[in-house]
CSV table of N, CA and C in Angstrom, one decimal:
chain,number,residue,atom,x,y,z
Q,1,SER,N,73.7,80.3,113.0
Q,1,SER,CA,74.6,81.3,113.5
Q,1,SER,C,75.0,82.2,112.3
Q,2,TYR,N,75.4,83.4,112.6
Q,2,TYR,CA,75.8,84.4,111.5
Q,2,TYR,C,76.9,83.8,110.6
Q,3,LEU,N,77.9,83.2,111.2
Q,3,LEU,CA,79.0,82.6,110.3
Q,3,LEU,C,78.5,81.5,109.4
Q,4,SER,N,77.7,80.6,109.9
Q,4,SER,CA,77.2,79.5,109.0
Q,4,SER,C,76.3,80.1,107.9
Q,5,ARG,N,75.5,81.1,108.3
Q,5,ARG,CA,74.6,81.7,107.3
Q,5,ARG,C,75.5,82.4,106.2
Q,6,ALA,N,76.5,83.1,106.6
Q,6,ALA,CA,77.4,83.8,105.7
Q,6,ALA,C,78.1,82.8,104.7
Q,7,THR,N,78.6,81.7,105.3
Q,7,THR,CA,79.3,80.6,104.5
Q,7,THR,C,78.3,80.0,103.5
Q,8,GLN,N,77.1,79.7,104.0
Q,8,GLN,CA,76.1,79.2,103.1
Q,8,GLN,C,75.7,80.2,102.0
Q,9,SER,N,75.7,81.5,102.3
Q,9,SER,CA,75.3,82.5,101.4
Q,9,SER,C,76.4,82.6,100.3
Q,10,ILE,N,77.7,82.4,100.6
Q,10,ILE,CA,78.8,82.5,99.6
Q,10,ILE,C,78.5,81.4,98.6
Q,11,GLU,N,78.3,80.2,99.0
Q,11,GLU,CA,78.1,79.1,98.0
Q,11,GLU,C,76.8,79.3,97.2
Q,12,GLU,N,75.8,79.7,97.8
Q,12,GLU,CA,74.5,79.9,97.2
Q,12,GLU,C,74.6,81.1,96.2
Q,13,THR,N,75.2,82.1,96.6
Q,13,THR,CA,75.3,83.3,95.8
Q,13,THR,C,76.2,83.1,94.6
Q,14,LEU,N,77.3,82.3,94.7
Q,14,LEU,CA,78.1,81.9,93.6
Q,14,LEU,C,77.4,81.1,92.6
Q,15,ARG,N,76.6,80.1,93.1
Q,15,ARG,CA,75.8,79.3,92.2
Q,15,ARG,C,74.9,80.1,91.3
Q,16,GLU,N,74.2,81.1,92.0
Q,16,GLU,CA,73.3,82.0,91.3
Q,16,GLU,C,74.0,82.9,90.3
Q,17,ALA,N,75.2,83.4,90.6
Q,17,ALA,CA,75.9,84.3,89.7
Q,17,ALA,C,76.3,83.5,88.5
Q,18,ARG,N,76.7,82.2,88.6
Q,18,ARG,CA,77.1,81.4,87.4
Q,18,ARG,C,76.0,81.3,86.4
Q,19,ILE,N,74.7,81.3,86.8
Q,19,ILE,CA,73.6,81.1,85.9
Q,19,ILE,C,72.9,82.4,85.6
Q,20,ASN,N,73.2,83.4,86.3
Q,20,ASN,CA,72.5,84.7,86.1
Q,20,ASN,C,73.1,85.4,84.8
Q,21,PRO,N,72.3,85.8,83.9
Q,21,PRO,CA,72.8,86.5,82.6
Q,21,PRO,C,73.7,87.7,82.9
Q,22,ARG,N,73.5,88.3,84.1
Q,22,ARG,CA,74.4,89.5,84.5
Q,22,ARG,C,75.7,89.0,85.0
Q,23,GLY,N,75.8,87.7,85.3
Q,23,GLY,CA,77.1,87.2,85.8
Q,23,GLY,C,77.4,87.6,87.3
Q,24,ARG,N,76.3,87.9,88.0
Q,24,ARG,CA,76.5,88.2,89.4
Q,24,ARG,C,75.2,88.0,90.2
Q,25,SER,N,75.4,88.0,91.5
Q,25,SER,CA,74.3,87.8,92.4
Q,25,SER,C,74.7,88.4,93.8
Q,26,ALA,N,73.7,88.8,94.5
Q,26,ALA,CA,73.9,89.4,95.8
Q,26,ALA,C,72.9,88.8,96.8
Q,27,LYS,N,73.3,88.6,98.0
Q,27,LYS,CA,72.4,88.1,99.1
Q,27,LYS,C,72.6,89.0,100.3
Q,28,ALA,N,71.5,89.6,100.8
Q,28,ALA,CA,71.6,90.4,102.0
Q,28,ALA,C,71.6,89.4,103.2
Q,29,LEU,N,72.5,89.8,104.2
Q,29,LEU,CA,72.6,89.0,105.4
Q,29,LEU,C,71.6,89.4,106.5
Q,30,PHE,N,71.1,90.6,106.3
Q,30,PHE,CA,70.1,91.1,107.3
Q,30,PHE,C,68.9,91.6,106.6
Q,31,PRO,N,67.8,91.8,107.3
Q,31,PRO,CA,66.6,92.4,106.6
Q,31,PRO,C,66.9,93.7,106.0
Q,32,SER,N,66.2,94.1,104.9
Q,32,SER,CA,66.6,95.3,104.2
Q,32,SER,C,66.4,96.6,105.0
Q,33,ASP,N,65.6,96.6,106.1
Q,33,ASP,CA,65.5,97.8,106.9
Q,33,ASP,C,66.4,97.8,108.1
Q,34,ASN,N,67.3,96.9,108.2
Q,34,ASN,CA,68.3,96.9,109.2
Q,34,ASN,C,69.2,98.1,109.1
Q,35,PRO,N,69.5,98.8,110.2
Q,35,PRO,CA,70.3,100.1,110.1
Q,35,PRO,C,71.7,99.9,109.4
Q,36,ILE,N,72.3,98.7,109.6
Q,36,ILE,CA,73.5,98.4,108.9
Q,36,ILE,C,73.2,97.2,108.0
Q,37,GLN,N,73.8,97.2,106.8
Q,37,GLN,CA,73.5,96.1,105.9
Q,37,GLN,C,74.8,95.5,105.5
Q,38,ALA,N,74.7,94.2,105.3
Q,38,ALA,CA,75.8,93.4,104.8
Q,38,ALA,C,75.3,92.5,103.7
Q,39,LEU,N,76.0,92.6,102.5
Q,39,LEU,CA,75.6,91.8,101.4
Q,39,LEU,C,76.8,90.9,100.9
Q,40,VAL,N,76.5,89.7,100.6
Q,40,VAL,CA,77.5,88.8,99.9
Q,40,VAL,C,77.3,89.0,98.5
Q,41,ASN,N,78.3,89.5,97.7
Q,41,ASN,CA,78.2,89.7,96.3
Q,41,ASN,C,79.1,88.7,95.6
Q,42,ALA,N,78.6,88.0,94.7
Q,42,ALA,CA,79.4,87.0,93.9
Q,42,ALA,C,79.4,87.5,92.5
Q,43,PHE,N,80.6,87.4,91.9
Q,43,PHE,CA,80.8,87.9,90.5
Q,43,PHE,C,81.5,86.8,89.7
Q,44,THR,N,81.1,86.7,88.4
Q,44,THR,CA,81.9,85.9,87.5
Q,44,THR,C,82.6,87.0,86.6
Q,45,ARG,N,83.6,86.5,85.9
Q,45,ARG,CA,84.5,87.4,85.2
Q,45,ARG,C,83.7,88.3,84.2
Q,46,ARG,N,82.6,87.8,83.6
Q,46,ARG,CA,81.8,88.5,82.6
Q,46,ARG,C,81.0,89.6,83.1
Q,47,THR,N,80.8,89.8,84.4
Q,47,THR,CA,79.9,90.8,85.0
Q,47,THR,C,80.4,92.2,84.7
Q,48,TYR,N,79.4,93.1,84.6
Q,48,TYR,CA,79.7,94.5,84.5
Q,48,TYR,C,78.9,95.2,85.5
Q,49,VAL,N,79.6,95.9,86.4
Q,49,VAL,CA,79.0,96.8,87.4
Q,49,VAL,C,79.2,98.2,87.0
Q,50,PRO,N,78.1,98.9,86.5
Q,50,PRO,CA,78.3,100.2,86.0
Q,50,PRO,C,78.8,101.2,87.1
Q,51,PRO,N,79.6,102.1,86.7
Q,51,PRO,CA,80.1,103.1,87.7
Q,51,PRO,C,78.9,103.8,88.3
Q,52,HIS,N,78.9,104.0,89.6
Q,52,HIS,CA,77.8,104.5,90.4
Q,52,HIS,C,78.3,105.1,91.7
Q,53,TYR,N,77.4,105.8,92.4
Q,53,TYR,CA,77.7,106.4,93.7
Q,53,TYR,C,76.5,106.3,94.6
Q,54,HIS,N,76.7,106.6,95.8
Q,54,HIS,CA,75.6,106.5,96.8
Q,54,HIS,C,75.6,107.9,97.5
Q,55,ASN,N,74.5,108.5,97.6
Q,55,ASN,CA,74.4,109.9,98.1
Q,55,ASN,C,74.7,110.0,99.6
Q,56,ILE,N,74.3,109.0,100.4
Q,56,ILE,CA,74.5,109.1,101.8
Q,56,ILE,C,75.1,107.9,102.5
Q,57,LYS,N,75.5,106.9,101.7
Q,57,LYS,CA,76.0,105.7,102.3
Q,57,LYS,C,77.5,105.6,102.2
Q,58,ASN,N,78.1,105.1,103.3
Q,58,ASN,CA,79.5,104.7,103.3
Q,58,ASN,C,79.4,103.2,102.9
Q,59,GLU,N,80.4,102.7,102.1
Q,59,GLU,CA,80.4,101.4,101.7
Q,59,GLU,C,81.8,100.8,101.9
Q,60,TYR,N,81.8,99.6,102.5
Q,60,TYR,CA,83.1,98.9,102.8
Q,60,TYR,C,83.1,97.6,102.0
Q,61,PHE,N,84.2,97.3,101.4
Q,61,PHE,CA,84.3,96.0,100.6
Q,61,PHE,C,85.5,95.2,101.2
Q,62,LEU,N,85.2,93.9,101.3
Q,62,LEU,CA,86.2,92.9,101.8
Q,62,LEU,C,86.1,91.7,100.9
Q,63,ALA,N,87.2,91.3,100.3
Q,63,ALA,CA,87.2,90.1,99.4
Q,63,ALA,C,87.2,88.9,100.3
Q,64,LEU,N,86.3,88.0,100.0
Q,64,LEU,CA,86.2,86.7,100.7
Q,64,LEU,C,86.7,85.6,99.8
Q,65,GLN,N,86.7,85.7,98.5
Q,65,GLN,CA,87.2,84.7,97.6
Q,65,GLN,C,87.5,85.4,96.3
Q,66,GLY,N,88.6,84.9,95.6
Q,66,GLY,CA,89.0,85.5,94.4
Q,66,GLY,C,89.6,86.9,94.5
Q,67,GLU,N,89.7,87.6,93.4
Q,67,GLU,CA,90.2,88.9,93.4
Q,67,GLU,C,89.3,89.9,92.7
Q,68,VAL,N,89.3,91.1,93.2
Q,68,VAL,CA,88.4,92.2,92.7
Q,68,VAL,C,89.1,93.5,92.7
Q,69,ALA,N,88.9,94.3,91.7
Q,69,ALA,CA,89.4,95.7,91.7
Q,69,ALA,C,88.3,96.6,92.0
Q,70,VAL,N,88.4,97.4,93.0
Q,70,VAL,CA,87.4,98.5,93.3
Q,70,VAL,C,88.0,99.7,92.7
Q,71,VAL,N,87.3,100.2,91.6
Q,71,VAL,CA,87.8,101.4,90.8
Q,71,VAL,C,87.0,102.6,91.2
Q,72,THR,N,87.7,103.7,91.6
Q,72,THR,CA,87.0,105.0,91.8
Q,72,THR,C,87.4,105.9,90.6
Q,73,TYR,N,86.4,106.8,90.3
Q,73,TYR,CA,86.5,107.6,89.1
Q,73,TYR,C,86.4,109.1,89.5
Q,74,THR,N,86.9,109.9,88.6
Q,74,THR,CA,86.7,111.3,88.7
Q,74,THR,C,85.3,111.6,88.2
Q,75,TYR,N,84.8,112.8,88.5
Q,75,TYR,CA,83.4,113.2,88.0
Q,75,TYR,C,83.3,113.2,86.5
Q,76,GLU,N,84.5,113.3,85.8
Q,76,GLU,CA,84.5,113.3,84.4
Q,76,GLU,C,84.6,111.9,83.8
Q,77,GLY,N,84.8,110.9,84.6
Q,77,GLY,CA,84.9,109.6,84.1
Q,77,GLY,C,86.3,109.0,84.0
Q,78,GLY,N,87.3,109.7,84.4
Q,78,GLY,CA,88.7,109.1,84.4
Q,78,GLY,C,88.9,108.3,85.7
Q,79,ILE,N,89.8,107.4,85.7
Q,79,ILE,CA,90.1,106.5,86.8
Q,79,ILE,C,90.9,107.4,87.8
Q,80,SER,N,90.4,107.4,89.1
Q,80,SER,CA,91.2,108.2,90.1
Q,80,SER,C,92.0,107.2,91.0
Q,81,ASN,N,91.5,106.0,91.2
Q,81,ASN,CA,92.2,105.1,92.1
Q,81,ASN,C,91.7,103.6,91.8
Q,82,ILE,N,92.6,102.7,92.1
Q,82,ILE,CA,92.2,101.3,92.0
Q,82,ILE,C,92.7,100.6,93.3
Q,83,GLN,N,91.8,99.9,94.0
Q,83,GLN,CA,92.2,99.0,95.1
Q,83,GLN,C,92.1,97.6,94.7
Q,84,HIS,N,93.1,96.8,94.8
Q,84,HIS,CA,93.2,95.4,94.4
Q,84,HIS,C,92.9,94.6,95.7
Q,85,LEU,N,91.7,94.0,95.7
Q,85,LEU,CA,91.3,93.2,96.9
Q,85,LEU,C,91.4,91.7,96.6
Q,86,SER,N,91.9,91.0,97.7
Q,86,SER,CA,91.9,89.6,97.7
Q,86,SER,C,91.8,89.2,99.1
Q,87,PRO,N,91.4,87.9,99.4
Q,87,PRO,CA,91.2,87.5,100.8
Q,87,PRO,C,92.5,87.7,101.7
Q,88,GLY,N,92.2,88.4,102.8
Q,88,GLY,CA,93.3,88.6,103.7
Q,88,GLY,C,94.3,89.8,103.3
Q,89,ARG,N,94.0,90.4,102.2
Q,89,ARG,CA,94.9,91.4,101.7
Q,89,ARG,C,94.6,92.8,102.2
Q,90,LEU,N,93.4,93.2,101.9
Q,90,LEU,CA,92.9,94.5,102.5
Q,90,LEU,C,91.5,94.7,102.2
Q,91,TYR,N,90.9,95.7,102.8
Q,91,TYR,CA,89.5,96.1,102.5
Q,91,TYR,C,89.6,97.5,102.0
Q,92,THR,N,88.5,98.0,101.4
Q,92,THR,CA,88.5,99.4,101.0
Q,92,THR,C,87.2,100.1,101.5
Q,93,HIS,N,87.2,101.3,101.6
Q,93,HIS,CA,86.1,102.1,102.1
Q,93,HIS,C,85.8,103.2,101.0
Q,94,VAL,N,84.5,103.3,100.6
Q,94,VAL,CA,84.1,104.3,99.6
Q,94,VAL,C,83.1,105.2,100.3
Q,95,THR,N,83.4,106.4,100.3
Q,95,THR,CA,82.6,107.4,101.0
Q,95,THR,C,81.4,107.9,100.1
Q,96,PRO,N,80.4,108.5,100.7
Q,96,PRO,CA,79.3,109.0,99.9
Q,96,PRO,C,79.7,109.9,98.8
Q,97,GLY,N,79.1,109.8,97.6
Q,97,GLY,CA,79.4,110.7,96.5
Q,97,GLY,C,80.5,110.3,95.6
Q,98,ILE,N,81.3,109.3,96.0
Q,98,ILE,CA,82.5,108.8,95.2
Q,98,ILE,C,82.0,107.8,94.2
Q,99,ILE,N,82.3,108.1,92.9
Q,99,ILE,CA,81.9,107.2,91.8
Q,99,ILE,C,82.8,106.0,91.8
Q,100,HIS,N,82.2,104.8,91.8
Q,100,HIS,CA,83.0,103.6,91.9
Q,100,HIS,C,82.4,102.4,91.1
Q,101,SER,N,83.1,101.4,90.9
Q,101,SER,CA,82.6,100.1,90.4
Q,101,SER,C,83.5,99.0,90.9
Q,102,ALA,N,83.0,97.8,90.8
Q,102,ALA,CA,83.8,96.6,91.1
Q,102,ALA,C,84.1,95.8,89.8
Q,103,VAL,N,85.3,95.3,89.7
Q,103,VAL,CA,85.7,94.6,88.5
Q,103,VAL,C,86.4,93.3,88.9
Q,104,PRO,N,85.7,92.1,88.6
Q,104,PRO,CA,86.4,90.9,89.0
Q,104,PRO,C,87.7,90.7,88.2
Q,105,LEU,N,88.7,90.3,88.9
Q,105,LEU,CA,90.0,90.0,88.3
Q,105,LEU,C,90.2,88.5,88.1
Q,106,SER,N,89.5,87.7,88.8
Q,106,SER,CA,89.6,86.2,88.8
Q,106,SER,C,88.3,85.7,88.1
Q,107,GLU,N,88.3,84.4,87.8
Q,107,GLU,CA,87.1,83.8,87.1
Q,107,GLU,C,85.9,84.0,87.9
Q,108,GLU,N,86.0,83.8,89.2
Q,108,GLU,CA,84.9,84.1,90.2
Q,108,GLU,C,85.5,84.9,91.4
Q,109,ALA,N,84.6,85.7,91.9
Q,109,ALA,CA,85.1,86.4,93.1
Q,109,ALA,C,83.8,86.7,94.0
Q,110,VAL,N,84.1,86.7,95.3
Q,110,VAL,CA,83.0,87.0,96.3
Q,110,VAL,C,83.5,88.1,97.2
Q,111,ILE,N,82.7,89.1,97.4
Q,111,ILE,CA,83.1,90.2,98.3
Q,111,ILE,C,82.0,90.3,99.4
Q,112,LEU,N,82.3,90.8,100.5
Q,112,LEU,CA,81.4,91.2,101.5
Q,112,LEU,C,81.3,92.8,101.4
Q,113,GLU,N,80.1,93.2,101.2
Q,113,GLU,CA,79.8,94.7,101.1
Q,113,GLU,C,79.0,95.1,102.3
Q,114,ILE,N,79.6,96.1,103.0
Q,114,ILE,CA,78.9,96.6,104.3
Q,114,ILE,C,78.5,98.0,104.0
Q,115,LEU,N,77.2,98.3,104.3
Q,115,LEU,CA,76.7,99.6,104.2
Q,115,LEU,C,76.3,100.2,105.5
Q,116,ASP,N,76.4,101.5,105.7
Q,116,ASP,CA,76.1,102.0,107.0
Q,116,ASP,C,74.6,102.6,107.0
Q,117,ARG,N,73.8,102.1,106.1
Q,117,ARG,CA,72.4,102.5,106.0
Q,117,ARG,C,71.7,101.2,105.5
Q,118,PRO,N,70.4,101.2,105.7
Q,118,PRO,CA,69.6,100.1,105.1
Q,118,PRO,C,69.7,100.0,103.6
Q,119,TYR,N,69.6,98.8,103.1
Q,119,TYR,CA,69.6,98.6,101.6
Q,119,TYR,C,68.2,98.7,101.0
Q,120,ILE,N,68.0,99.7,100.2
Q,120,ILE,CA,66.7,99.9,99.6
Q,120,ILE,C,67.0,100.0,98.1
Q,121,GLU,N,66.7,98.9,97.4
Q,121,GLU,CA,67.2,98.7,96.0
Q,121,GLU,C,66.8,99.9,95.1
Q,122,LYS,N,65.6,100.5,95.2
Q,122,LYS,CA,65.2,101.5,94.4
Q,122,LYS,C,66.0,102.8,94.5
Q,123,THR,N,66.6,103.1,95.7
Q,123,THR,CA,67.3,104.3,95.9
Q,123,THR,C,68.8,104.0,96.2
Q,124,HIS,N,69.2,102.8,96.1
Q,124,HIS,CA,70.6,102.4,96.5
Q,124,HIS,C,71.7,103.1,95.7
Q,125,LYS,N,71.5,103.2,94.4
Q,125,LYS,CA,72.6,103.7,93.5
Q,125,LYS,C,72.1,104.8,92.7
Q,126,GLN,N,73.0,105.8,92.4
Q,126,GLN,CA,72.8,106.8,91.4
Q,126,GLN,C,73.9,106.7,90.4
Q,127,PHE,N,73.7,107.1,89.2
Q,127,PHE,CA,74.6,106.9,88.1
Q,127,PHE,C,75.1,108.2,87.5
Q,128,PRO,N,76.4,108.4,87.3
Q,128,PRO,CA,76.8,109.6,86.6
Q,128,PRO,C,76.3,109.6,85.2
Q,129,THR,N,76.2,110.7,84.5
Q,129,THR,CA,75.7,110.8,83.2
Q,129,THR,C,76.5,110.0,82.2
Q,130,TRP,N,77.8,109.9,82.4
Q,130,TRP,CA,78.7,109.2,81.5
Q,130,TRP,C,78.8,107.7,81.7
Q,131,ALA,N,78.1,107.2,82.7
Q,131,ALA,CA,78.2,105.7,83.0
Q,131,ALA,C,77.4,105.0,81.9
Q,132,ILE,N,77.9,103.9,81.4
Q,132,ILE,CA,77.2,103.1,80.4
Q,132,ILE,C,76.3,102.1,81.1
Q,133,PRO,N,75.0,102.1,80.7
Q,133,PRO,CA,74.1,101.2,81.4
Q,133,PRO,C,74.4,99.7,81.0
Q,134,GLU,N,74.0,98.8,81.9
Q,134,GLU,CA,74.3,97.4,81.7
Q,134,GLU,C,73.9,96.8,80.4
Q,135,ASP,N,72.8,97.2,79.8
Q,135,ASP,CA,72.3,96.6,78.6
Q,135,ASP,C,72.7,97.4,77.3
Q,136,ASP,N,73.7,98.3,77.4
Q,136,ASP,CA,74.2,99.1,76.3
Q,136,ASP,C,75.2,98.3,75.5
Q,137,PRO,N,75.1,98.3,74.2
Q,137,PRO,CA,76.1,97.6,73.3
Q,137,PRO,C,77.5,98.1,73.5
Q,138,ARG,N,77.8,99.2,74.1
Q,138,ARG,CA,79.1,99.7,74.3
Q,138,ARG,C,79.8,99.1,75.5
Q,139,VAL,N,79.1,98.3,76.3
Q,139,VAL,CA,79.7,97.7,77.5
Q,139,VAL,C,80.9,96.9,77.2
Q,140,PRO,N,81.0,96.0,76.2
Q,140,PRO,CA,82.2,95.1,76.0
Q,140,PRO,C,83.4,96.0,75.8
Q,141,GLU,N,83.3,97.0,75.0
Q,141,GLU,CA,84.4,97.9,74.7
Q,141,GLU,C,84.9,98.7,75.9
Q,142,PHE,N,83.9,99.2,76.7
Q,142,PHE,CA,84.2,99.9,78.0
Q,142,PHE,C,85.0,98.9,78.9
Q,143,GLN,N,84.5,97.7,79.0
Q,143,GLN,CA,85.1,96.7,79.9
Q,143,GLN,C,86.5,96.4,79.4
Q,144,ARG,N,86.7,96.2,78.1
Q,144,ARG,CA,88.0,95.9,77.6
Q,144,ARG,C,89.0,97.0,78.0
Q,145,LYS,N,88.6,98.2,77.7
Q,145,LYS,CA,89.5,99.4,78.0
Q,145,LYS,C,89.8,99.5,79.6
Q,146,LEU,N,88.7,99.3,80.3
Q,146,LEU,CA,88.9,99.4,81.8
Q,146,LEU,C,89.8,98.3,82.3
Q,147,LYS,N,89.6,97.1,81.8
Q,147,LYS,CA,90.5,96.0,82.2
Q,147,LYS,C,92.0,96.2,81.8
Q,148,GLU,N,92.1,96.8,80.6
Q,148,GLU,CA,93.5,97.1,80.1
Q,148,GLU,C,94.1,98.1,81.1
Q,149,SER,N,93.4,99.2,81.5
Q,149,SER,CA,93.9,100.2,82.4
Q,149,SER,C,94.2,99.6,83.8
Q,150,ILE,N,93.4,98.7,84.3
Q,150,ILE,CA,93.6,98.0,85.6
Q,150,ILE,C,94.9,97.2,85.5
Q,151,THR,N,95.1,96.5,84.4
Q,151,THR,CA,96.3,95.6,84.2
Q,151,THR,C,97.5,96.5,84.2
Q,152,GLN,N,97.5,97.6,83.5
Q,152,GLN,CA,98.6,98.5,83.4
Q,152,GLN,C,98.9,99.2,84.8
Q,153,LEU,N,97.9,99.7,85.4
Q,153,LEU,CA,98.1,100.5,86.6
Q,153,LEU,C,98.5,99.6,87.8
Q,154,LEU,N,97.9,98.3,87.9
Q,154,LEU,CA,98.3,97.4,88.9
Q,154,LEU,C,99.5,96.6,88.6
Q,155,LYS,N,99.9,96.6,87.4
Q,155,LYS,CA,101.1,95.8,86.9
Q,155,LYS,C,100.8,94.3,87.2
Q,156,ILE,N,99.6,93.9,86.7
Q,156,ILE,CA,99.3,92.5,86.9
Q,156,ILE,C,99.1,91.8,85.5
Q,157,ASN,N,99.0,90.5,85.4
Q,157,ASN,CA,98.8,89.8,84.2
Q,157,ASN,C,97.5,90.3,83.5
Q,158,PRO,N,97.4,90.3,82.2
Q,158,PRO,CA,96.2,90.7,81.5
Q,158,PRO,C,95.0,90.0,82.0
Q,159,ILE,N,93.9,90.7,82.1
Q,159,ILE,CA,92.6,90.1,82.6
Q,159,ILE,C,91.9,89.6,81.4
Q,160,SER,N,91.5,88.4,81.4
Q,160,SER,CA,90.8,87.8,80.2
Q,160,SER,C,89.3,88.3,80.3
Q,161,GLN,N,88.7,88.3,79.1
Q,161,GLN,CA,87.3,88.7,79.0
Q,161,GLN,C,86.5,87.5,79.3
């Protein structure tokens, strides 16, 4: 059933995220050409999701485990909004063209990401010119400053690296 497949995907995806050098893993719940896509995304605290946007996709995020900040940015790279997600707390919707990223606030976190279009990895994300790529040596400093801003804006305990 769908529910048992989703539950199994959470555990499997978390195991993969723990050993993945990127500190995250994602599992699609439907075939990639399905008109609606759902992905289980597992994050460890060390992951970095570069700010990105989707040209034509609406994206919905729901926390299944742990805590995540969904950060939206201005076109110049400033923070425009932060949604603090945790299980049962709330979900957030990101419309096409809005630059955003996900930042785990707990040691591990799992979110359900729902897209209103098929998931095609090659065309899924676009990156603003100011976004720092995952393999760039500036990532740790960018993450430190971003987590500091999240801590201040959400008035939460400092987020460890």
